[in-house]
XYZ file of N, CA, C and O in Angstrom:
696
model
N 150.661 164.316 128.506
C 149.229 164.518 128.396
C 148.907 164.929 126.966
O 149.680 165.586 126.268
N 147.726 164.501 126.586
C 147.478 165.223 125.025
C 145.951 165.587 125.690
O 145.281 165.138 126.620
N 145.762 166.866 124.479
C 144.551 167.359 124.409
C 143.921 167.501 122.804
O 144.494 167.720 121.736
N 142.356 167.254 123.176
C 141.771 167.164 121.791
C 141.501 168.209 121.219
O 141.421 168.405 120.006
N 141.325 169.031 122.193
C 140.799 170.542 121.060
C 141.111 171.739 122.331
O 141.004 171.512 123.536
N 141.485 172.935 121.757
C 141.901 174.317 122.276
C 140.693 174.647 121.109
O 140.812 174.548 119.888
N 138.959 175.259 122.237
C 138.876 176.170 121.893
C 139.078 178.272 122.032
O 139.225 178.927 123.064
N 139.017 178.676 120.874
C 139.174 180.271 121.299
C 138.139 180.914 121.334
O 137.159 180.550 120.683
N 138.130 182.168 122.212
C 136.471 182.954 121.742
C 135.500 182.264 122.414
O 134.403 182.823 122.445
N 135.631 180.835 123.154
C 134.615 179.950 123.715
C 133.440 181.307 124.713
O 133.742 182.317 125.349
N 132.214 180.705 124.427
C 131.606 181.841 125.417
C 130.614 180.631 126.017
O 129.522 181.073 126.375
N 130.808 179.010 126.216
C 129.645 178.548 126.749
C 130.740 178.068 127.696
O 130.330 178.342 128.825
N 131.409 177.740 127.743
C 132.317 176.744 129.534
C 132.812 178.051 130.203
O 134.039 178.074 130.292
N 132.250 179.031 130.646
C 132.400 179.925 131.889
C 131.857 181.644 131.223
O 131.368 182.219 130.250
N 132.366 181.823 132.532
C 131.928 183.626 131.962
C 132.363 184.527 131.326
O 133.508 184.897 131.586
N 131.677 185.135 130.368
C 132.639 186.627 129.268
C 133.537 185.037 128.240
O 133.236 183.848 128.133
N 134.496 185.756 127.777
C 134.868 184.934 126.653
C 136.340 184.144 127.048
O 137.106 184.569 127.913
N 136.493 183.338 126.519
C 137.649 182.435 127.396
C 138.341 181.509 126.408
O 137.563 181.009 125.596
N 139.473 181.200 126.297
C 139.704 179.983 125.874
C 139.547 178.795 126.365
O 139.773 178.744 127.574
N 139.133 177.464 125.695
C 138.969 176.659 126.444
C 139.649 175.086 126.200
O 139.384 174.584 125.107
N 140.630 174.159 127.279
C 141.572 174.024 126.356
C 140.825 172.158 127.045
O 140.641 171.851 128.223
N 140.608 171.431 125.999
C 139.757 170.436 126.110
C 140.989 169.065 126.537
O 141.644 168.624 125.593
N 141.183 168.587 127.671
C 142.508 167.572 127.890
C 142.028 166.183 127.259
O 140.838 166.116 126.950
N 142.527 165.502 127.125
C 142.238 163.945 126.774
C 142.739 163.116 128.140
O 143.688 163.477 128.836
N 141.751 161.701 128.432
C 141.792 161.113 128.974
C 140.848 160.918 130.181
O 140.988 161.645 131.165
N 139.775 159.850 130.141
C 138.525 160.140 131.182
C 138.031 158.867 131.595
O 137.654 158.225 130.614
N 137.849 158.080 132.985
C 137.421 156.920 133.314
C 136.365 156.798 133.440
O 135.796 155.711 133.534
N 135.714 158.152 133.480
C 134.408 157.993 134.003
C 133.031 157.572 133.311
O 131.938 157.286 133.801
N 133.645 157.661 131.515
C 132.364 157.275 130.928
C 131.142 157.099 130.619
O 130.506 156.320 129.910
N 130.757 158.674 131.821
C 129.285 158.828 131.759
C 128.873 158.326 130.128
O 129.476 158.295 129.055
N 127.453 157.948 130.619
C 126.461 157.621 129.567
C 126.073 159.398 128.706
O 126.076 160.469 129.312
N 125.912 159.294 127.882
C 125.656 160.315 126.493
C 126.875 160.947 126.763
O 126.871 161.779 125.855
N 128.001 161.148 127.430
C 129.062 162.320 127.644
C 129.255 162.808 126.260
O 129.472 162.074 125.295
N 129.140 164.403 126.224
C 129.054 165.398 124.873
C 130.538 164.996 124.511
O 130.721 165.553 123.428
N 131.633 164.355 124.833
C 132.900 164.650 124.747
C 133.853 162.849 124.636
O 134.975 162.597 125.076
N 133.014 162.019 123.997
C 133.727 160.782 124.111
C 134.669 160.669 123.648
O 135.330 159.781 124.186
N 135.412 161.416 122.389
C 136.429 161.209 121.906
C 137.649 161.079 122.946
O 138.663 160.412 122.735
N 137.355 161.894 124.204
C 138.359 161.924 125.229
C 138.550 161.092 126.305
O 139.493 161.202 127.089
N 137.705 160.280 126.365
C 138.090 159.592 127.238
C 139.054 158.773 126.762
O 139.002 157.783 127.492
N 139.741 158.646 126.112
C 141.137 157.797 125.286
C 142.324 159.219 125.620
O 142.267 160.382 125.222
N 143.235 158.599 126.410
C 144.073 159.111 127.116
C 145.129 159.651 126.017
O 145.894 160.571 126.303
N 145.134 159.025 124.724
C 146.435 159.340 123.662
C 145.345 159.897 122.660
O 145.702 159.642 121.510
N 144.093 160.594 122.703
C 143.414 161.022 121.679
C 143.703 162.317 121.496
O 143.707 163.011 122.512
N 143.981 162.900 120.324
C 144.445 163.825 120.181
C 145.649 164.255 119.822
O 146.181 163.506 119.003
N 146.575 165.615 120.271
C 148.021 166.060 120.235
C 148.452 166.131 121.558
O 147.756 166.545 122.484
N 149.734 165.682 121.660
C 151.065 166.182 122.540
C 150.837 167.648 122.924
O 151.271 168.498 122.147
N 150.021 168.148 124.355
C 150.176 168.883 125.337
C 152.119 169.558 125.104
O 153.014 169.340 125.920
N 152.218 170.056 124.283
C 153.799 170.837 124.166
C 154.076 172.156 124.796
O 153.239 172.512 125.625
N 155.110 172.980 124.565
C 155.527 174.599 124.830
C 154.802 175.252 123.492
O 154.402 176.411 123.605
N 154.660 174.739 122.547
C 153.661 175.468 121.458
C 152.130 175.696 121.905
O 151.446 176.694 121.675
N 151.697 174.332 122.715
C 150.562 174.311 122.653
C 150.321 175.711 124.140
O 149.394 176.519 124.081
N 151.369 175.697 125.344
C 151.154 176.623 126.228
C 151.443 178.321 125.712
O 151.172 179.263 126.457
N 151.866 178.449 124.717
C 151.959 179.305 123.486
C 150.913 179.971 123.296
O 150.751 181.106 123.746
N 149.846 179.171 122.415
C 149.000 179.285 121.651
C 148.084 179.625 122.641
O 147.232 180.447 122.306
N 148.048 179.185 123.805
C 146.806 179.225 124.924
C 147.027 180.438 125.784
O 146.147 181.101 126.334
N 148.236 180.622 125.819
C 148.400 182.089 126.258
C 148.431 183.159 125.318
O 147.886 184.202 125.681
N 148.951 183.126 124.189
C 148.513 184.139 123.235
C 146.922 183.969 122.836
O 146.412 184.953 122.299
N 146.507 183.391 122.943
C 144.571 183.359 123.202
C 144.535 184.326 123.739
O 144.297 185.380 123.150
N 144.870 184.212 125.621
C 144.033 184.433 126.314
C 144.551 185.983 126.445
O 143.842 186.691 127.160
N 145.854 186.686 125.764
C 146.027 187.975 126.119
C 145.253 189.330 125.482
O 145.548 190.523 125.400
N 144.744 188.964 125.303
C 143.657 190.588 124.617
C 143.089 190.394 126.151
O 142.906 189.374 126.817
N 142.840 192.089 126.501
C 141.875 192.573 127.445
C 140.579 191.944 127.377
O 139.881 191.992 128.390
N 140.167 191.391 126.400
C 138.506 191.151 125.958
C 138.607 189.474 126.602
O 137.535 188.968 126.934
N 139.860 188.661 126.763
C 139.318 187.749 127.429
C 139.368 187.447 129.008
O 140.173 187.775 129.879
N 138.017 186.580 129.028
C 138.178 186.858 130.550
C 138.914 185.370 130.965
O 138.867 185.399 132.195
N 139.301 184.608 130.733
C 140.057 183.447 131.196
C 140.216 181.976 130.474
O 139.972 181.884 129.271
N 140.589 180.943 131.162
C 140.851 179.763 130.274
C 139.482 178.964 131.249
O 139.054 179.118 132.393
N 139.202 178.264 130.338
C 138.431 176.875 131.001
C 139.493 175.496 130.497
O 140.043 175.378 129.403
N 139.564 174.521 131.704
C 139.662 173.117 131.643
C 138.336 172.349 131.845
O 137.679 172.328 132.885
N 138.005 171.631 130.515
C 137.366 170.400 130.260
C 138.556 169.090 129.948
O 139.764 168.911 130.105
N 137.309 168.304 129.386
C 137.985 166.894 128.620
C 136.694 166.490 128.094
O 135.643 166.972 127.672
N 137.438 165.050 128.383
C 138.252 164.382 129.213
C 138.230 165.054 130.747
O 137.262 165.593 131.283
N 138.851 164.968 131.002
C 139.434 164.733 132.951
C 140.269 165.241 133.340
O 141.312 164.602 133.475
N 140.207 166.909 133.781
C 141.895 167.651 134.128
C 142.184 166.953 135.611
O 143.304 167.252 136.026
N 141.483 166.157 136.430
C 141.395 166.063 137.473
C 142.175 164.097 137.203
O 142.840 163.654 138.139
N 142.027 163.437 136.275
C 142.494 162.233 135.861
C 144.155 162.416 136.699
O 144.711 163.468 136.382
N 144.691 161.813 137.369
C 145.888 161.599 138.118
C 147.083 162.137 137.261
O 147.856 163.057 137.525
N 147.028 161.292 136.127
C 148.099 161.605 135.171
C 148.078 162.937 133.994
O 148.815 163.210 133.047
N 146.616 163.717 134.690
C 146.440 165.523 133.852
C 147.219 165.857 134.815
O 148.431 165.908 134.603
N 146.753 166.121 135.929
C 147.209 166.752 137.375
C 148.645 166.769 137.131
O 148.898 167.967 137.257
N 149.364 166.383 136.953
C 150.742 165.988 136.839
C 151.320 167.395 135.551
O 152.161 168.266 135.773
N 150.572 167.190 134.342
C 150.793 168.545 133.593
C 150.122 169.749 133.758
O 150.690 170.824 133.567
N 149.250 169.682 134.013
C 148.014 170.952 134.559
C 148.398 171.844 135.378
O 148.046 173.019 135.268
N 149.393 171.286 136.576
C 149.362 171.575 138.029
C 150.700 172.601 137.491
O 150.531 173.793 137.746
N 152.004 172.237 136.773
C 152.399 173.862 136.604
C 152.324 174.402 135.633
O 153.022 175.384 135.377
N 151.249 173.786 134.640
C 150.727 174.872 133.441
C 149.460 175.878 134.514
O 149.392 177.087 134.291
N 148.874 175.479 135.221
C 148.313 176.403 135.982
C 148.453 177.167 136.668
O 147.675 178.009 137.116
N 149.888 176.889 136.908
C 151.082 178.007 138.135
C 151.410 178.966 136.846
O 151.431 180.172 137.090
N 151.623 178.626 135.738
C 152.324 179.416 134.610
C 151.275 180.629 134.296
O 151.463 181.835 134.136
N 150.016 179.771 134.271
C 149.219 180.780 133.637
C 148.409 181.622 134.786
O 147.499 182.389 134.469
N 148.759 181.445 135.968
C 148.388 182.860 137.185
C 149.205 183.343 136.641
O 148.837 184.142 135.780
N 150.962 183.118 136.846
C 152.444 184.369 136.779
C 151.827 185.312 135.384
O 151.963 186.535 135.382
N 151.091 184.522 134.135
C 151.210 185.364 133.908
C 150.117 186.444 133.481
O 150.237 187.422 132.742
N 148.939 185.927 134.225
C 147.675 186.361 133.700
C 146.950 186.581 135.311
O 146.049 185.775 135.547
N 147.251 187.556 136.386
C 147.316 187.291 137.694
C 145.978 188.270 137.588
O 145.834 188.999 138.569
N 145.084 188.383 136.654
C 143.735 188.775 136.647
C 142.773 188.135 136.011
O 141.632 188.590 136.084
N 143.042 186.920 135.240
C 141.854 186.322 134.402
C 141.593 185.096 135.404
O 142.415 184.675 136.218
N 140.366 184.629 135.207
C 140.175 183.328 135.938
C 140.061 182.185 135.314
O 139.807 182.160 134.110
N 140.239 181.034 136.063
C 140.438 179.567 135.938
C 139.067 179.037 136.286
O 138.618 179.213 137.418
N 138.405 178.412 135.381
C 137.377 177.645 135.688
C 137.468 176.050 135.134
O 138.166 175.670 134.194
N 136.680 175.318 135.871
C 137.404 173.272 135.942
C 136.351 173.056 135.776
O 135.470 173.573 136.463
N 136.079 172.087 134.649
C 134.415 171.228 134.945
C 135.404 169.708 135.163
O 136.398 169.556 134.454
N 135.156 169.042 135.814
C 135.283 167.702 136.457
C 134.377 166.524 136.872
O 133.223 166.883 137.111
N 134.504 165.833 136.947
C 133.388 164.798 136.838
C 133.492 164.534 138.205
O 132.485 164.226 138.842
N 134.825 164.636 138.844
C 135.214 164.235 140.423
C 134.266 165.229 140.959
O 133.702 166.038 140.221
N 134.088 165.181 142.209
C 133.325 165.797 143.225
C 134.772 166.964 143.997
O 135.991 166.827 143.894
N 134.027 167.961 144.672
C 135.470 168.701 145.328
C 135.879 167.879 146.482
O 137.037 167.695 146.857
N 134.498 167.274 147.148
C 134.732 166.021 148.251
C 136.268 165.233 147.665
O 137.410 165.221 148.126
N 135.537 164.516 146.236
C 136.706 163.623 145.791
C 138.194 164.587 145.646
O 139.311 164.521 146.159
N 137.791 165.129 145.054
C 139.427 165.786 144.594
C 140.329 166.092 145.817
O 141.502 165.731 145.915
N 139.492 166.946 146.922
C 140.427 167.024 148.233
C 140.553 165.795 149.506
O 141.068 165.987 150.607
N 139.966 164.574 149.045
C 140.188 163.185 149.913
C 139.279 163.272 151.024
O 139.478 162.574 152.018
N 137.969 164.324 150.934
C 137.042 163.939 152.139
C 136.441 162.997 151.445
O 135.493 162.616 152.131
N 136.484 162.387 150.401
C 135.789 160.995 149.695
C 136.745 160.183 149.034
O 137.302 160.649 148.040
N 136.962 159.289 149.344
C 138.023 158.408 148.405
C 137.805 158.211 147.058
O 136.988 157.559 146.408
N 138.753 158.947 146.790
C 138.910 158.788 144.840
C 140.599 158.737 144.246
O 141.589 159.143 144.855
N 140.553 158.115 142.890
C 141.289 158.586 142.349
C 141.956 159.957 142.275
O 143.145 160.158 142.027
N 141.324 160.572 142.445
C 141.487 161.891 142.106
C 142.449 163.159 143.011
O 143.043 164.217 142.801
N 142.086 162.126 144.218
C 142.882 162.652 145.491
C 144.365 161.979 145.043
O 144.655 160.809 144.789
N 145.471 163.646 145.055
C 146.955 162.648 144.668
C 147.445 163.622 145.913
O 146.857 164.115 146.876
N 148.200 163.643 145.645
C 149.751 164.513 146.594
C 149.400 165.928 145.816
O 149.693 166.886 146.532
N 148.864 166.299 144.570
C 149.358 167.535 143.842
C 147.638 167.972 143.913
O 147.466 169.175 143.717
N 146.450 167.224 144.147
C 145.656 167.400 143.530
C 144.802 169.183 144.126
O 144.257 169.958 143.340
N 144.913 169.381 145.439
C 144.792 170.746 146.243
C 145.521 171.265 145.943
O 145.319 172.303 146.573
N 146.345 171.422 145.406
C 147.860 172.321 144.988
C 146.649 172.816 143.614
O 145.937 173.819 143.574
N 146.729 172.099 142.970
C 145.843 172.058 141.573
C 144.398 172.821 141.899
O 144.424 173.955 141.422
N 143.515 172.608 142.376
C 142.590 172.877 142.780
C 142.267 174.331 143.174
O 141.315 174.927 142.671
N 143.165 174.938 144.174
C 144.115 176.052 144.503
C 143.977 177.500 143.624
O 143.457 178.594 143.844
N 144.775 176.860 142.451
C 145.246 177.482 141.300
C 143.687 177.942 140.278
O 143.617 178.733 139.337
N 142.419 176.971 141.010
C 141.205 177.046 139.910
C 140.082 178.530 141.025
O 140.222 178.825 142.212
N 139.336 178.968 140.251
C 138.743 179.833 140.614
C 136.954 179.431 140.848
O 136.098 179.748 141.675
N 136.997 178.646 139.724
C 135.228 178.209 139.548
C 135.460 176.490 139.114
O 136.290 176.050 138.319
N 134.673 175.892 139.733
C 134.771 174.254 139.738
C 133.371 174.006 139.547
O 132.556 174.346 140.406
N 133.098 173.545 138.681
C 132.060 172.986 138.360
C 132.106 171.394 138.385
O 132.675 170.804 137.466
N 131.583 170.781 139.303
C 132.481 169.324 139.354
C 131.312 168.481 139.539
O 130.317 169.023 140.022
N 131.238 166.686 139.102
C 130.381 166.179 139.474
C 130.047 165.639 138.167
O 129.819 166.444 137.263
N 129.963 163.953 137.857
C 129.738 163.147 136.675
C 128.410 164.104 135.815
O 127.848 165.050 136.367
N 128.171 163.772 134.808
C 127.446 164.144 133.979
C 126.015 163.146 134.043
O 126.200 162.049 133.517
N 125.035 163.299 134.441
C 124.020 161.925 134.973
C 122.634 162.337 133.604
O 121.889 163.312 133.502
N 122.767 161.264 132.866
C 121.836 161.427 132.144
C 120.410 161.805 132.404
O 119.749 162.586 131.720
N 119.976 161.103 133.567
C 118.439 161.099 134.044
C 118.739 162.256 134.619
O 117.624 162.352 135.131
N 119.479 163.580 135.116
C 118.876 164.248 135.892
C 119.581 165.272 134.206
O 119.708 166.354 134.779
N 119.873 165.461 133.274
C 119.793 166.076 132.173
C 118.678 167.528 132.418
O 117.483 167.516 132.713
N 119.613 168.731 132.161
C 118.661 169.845 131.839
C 118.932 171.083 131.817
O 119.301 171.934 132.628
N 118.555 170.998 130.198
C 119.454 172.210 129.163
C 118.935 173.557 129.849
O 119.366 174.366 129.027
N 118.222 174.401 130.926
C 118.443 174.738 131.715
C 118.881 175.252 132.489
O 118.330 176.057 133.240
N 119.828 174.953 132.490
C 120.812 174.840 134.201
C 121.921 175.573 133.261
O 122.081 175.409 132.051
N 122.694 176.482 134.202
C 123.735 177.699 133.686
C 125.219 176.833 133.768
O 125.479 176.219 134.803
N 125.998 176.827 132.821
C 127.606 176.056 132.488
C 127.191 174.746 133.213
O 128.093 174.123 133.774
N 125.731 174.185 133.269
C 126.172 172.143 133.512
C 124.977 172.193 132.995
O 124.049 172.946 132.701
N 125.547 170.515 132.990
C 123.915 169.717 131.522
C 123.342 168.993 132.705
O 122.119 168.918 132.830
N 124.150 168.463 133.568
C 122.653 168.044 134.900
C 122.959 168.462 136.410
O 124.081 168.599 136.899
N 121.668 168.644 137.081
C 120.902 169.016 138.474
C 121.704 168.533 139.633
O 121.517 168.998 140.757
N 122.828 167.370 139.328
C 123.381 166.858 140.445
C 124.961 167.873 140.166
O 125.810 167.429 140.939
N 125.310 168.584 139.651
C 126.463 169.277 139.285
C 126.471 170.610 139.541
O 125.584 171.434 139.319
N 127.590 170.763 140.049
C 127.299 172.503 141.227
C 128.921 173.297 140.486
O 129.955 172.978 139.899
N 128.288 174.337 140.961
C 129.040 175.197 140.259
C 129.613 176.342 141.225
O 129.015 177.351 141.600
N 131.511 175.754 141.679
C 131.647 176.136 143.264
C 132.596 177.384 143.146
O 133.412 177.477 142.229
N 132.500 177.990 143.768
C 133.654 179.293 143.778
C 134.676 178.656 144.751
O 134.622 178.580 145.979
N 135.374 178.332 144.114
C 136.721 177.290 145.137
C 137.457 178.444 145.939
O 137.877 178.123 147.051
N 137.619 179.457 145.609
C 138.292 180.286 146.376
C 137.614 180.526 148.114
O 138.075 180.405 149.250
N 136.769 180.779 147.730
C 135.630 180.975 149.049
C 135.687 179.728 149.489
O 136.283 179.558 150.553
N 135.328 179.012 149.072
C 135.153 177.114 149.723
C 136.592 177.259 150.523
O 136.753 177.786 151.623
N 137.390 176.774 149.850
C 139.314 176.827 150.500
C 139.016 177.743 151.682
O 139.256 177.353 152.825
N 138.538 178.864 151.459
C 139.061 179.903 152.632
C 138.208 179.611 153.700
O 138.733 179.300 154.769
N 136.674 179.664 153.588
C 136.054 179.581 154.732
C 135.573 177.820 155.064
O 134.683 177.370 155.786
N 136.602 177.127 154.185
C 135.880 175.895 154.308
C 134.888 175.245 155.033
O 134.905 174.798 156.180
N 133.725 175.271 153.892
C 132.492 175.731 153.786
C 132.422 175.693 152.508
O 133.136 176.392 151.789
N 131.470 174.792 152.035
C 130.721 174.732 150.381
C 130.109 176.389 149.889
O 129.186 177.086 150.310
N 131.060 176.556 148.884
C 130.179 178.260 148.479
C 130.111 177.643 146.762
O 130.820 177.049 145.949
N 128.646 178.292 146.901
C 128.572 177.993 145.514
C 128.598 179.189 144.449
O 127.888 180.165 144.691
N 129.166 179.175 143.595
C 129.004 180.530 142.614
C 128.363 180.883 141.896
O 128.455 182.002 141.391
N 127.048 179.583 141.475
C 125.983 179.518 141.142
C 125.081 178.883 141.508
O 125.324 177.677 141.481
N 124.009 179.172 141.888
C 122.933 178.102 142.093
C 122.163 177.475 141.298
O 121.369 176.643 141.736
């Protein structure tokens, strides 16, 4: 997997301050997407042990409150595959900061109550591991700067923990 950009200090993709580590590779091609460079699956650097390094020495000062996954597509078949135990790595070792996912997939899609790509063998394993999911293509016409961590009205912002447990849609924002 490569990723295009690790930002630090990020304070707009989730809550309190976070690193946020941007993956490459995206099919979905929404129209205006803030992030085209990524949809090219080799854009960027080699996802390495430096780069899980650098993202954990980010995230260890008390002052941050967690990592965000963008893109590109952490939810793309072939992220899932590296994500899924860089995300086991970074509970062991951060078993108080949270995980937040923006995704273009739906949680429908990702857990196979909708047929997608997105649904693999690992992809609930993955999912699991996230705390706040913000999921759902980026739709130009429903656009609106507005709306708290999404740019449009059709994109929800889910507390996956609660969803998983009482399965039952909980949202963490409205």
């Amino acid at each position: 997997m490569n990723y295009g950009e690790i930002k630090k200090n990020d304070i707009a993709n989730g809550e309190g301050v976070r690193t946020s580590l941007f993956v490459s590779g995206c099919r979905h091609h929404c129209k205006n997407c803030f992030n085209e460079q990524t949809w090219d699956f080799s854009f960027g650097k080699p996802f390495s042990e430096e780069t899980i390094k650098e993202i954990f020495d980010s995230c260890a000062p008390d002052w941050v409150n967690g990592l965000s996954l963008l893109g590109g597509e952490p939810f793309e078949p072939e992220n899932q595959k590296v994500l899924l135990p860089f995300l086991a790595m970074f509970r062991e070792h951060f078993p108080n900061k949270d995980i937040w996912c923006y995704s273009g997939f739906t949680i429908e899609e990702i857990t196979g109550k909708v047929n997608s790509r997105a649904h693999t063998e690992i992809s609930v394993e993955m999912l699991k591991l996230i705390d706040v999911l913000v999921d759902g293509r980026f739709i130009e016409d429903k656009k609106d700067i507005s709306l708290v961590f999404r740019g449009s009205s059709n994109q929800r912002v889910i507390d996956v923990k609660k969803t998983m447990d009482s399965k039952k849609l909980t949202l963490y924002l409205k």
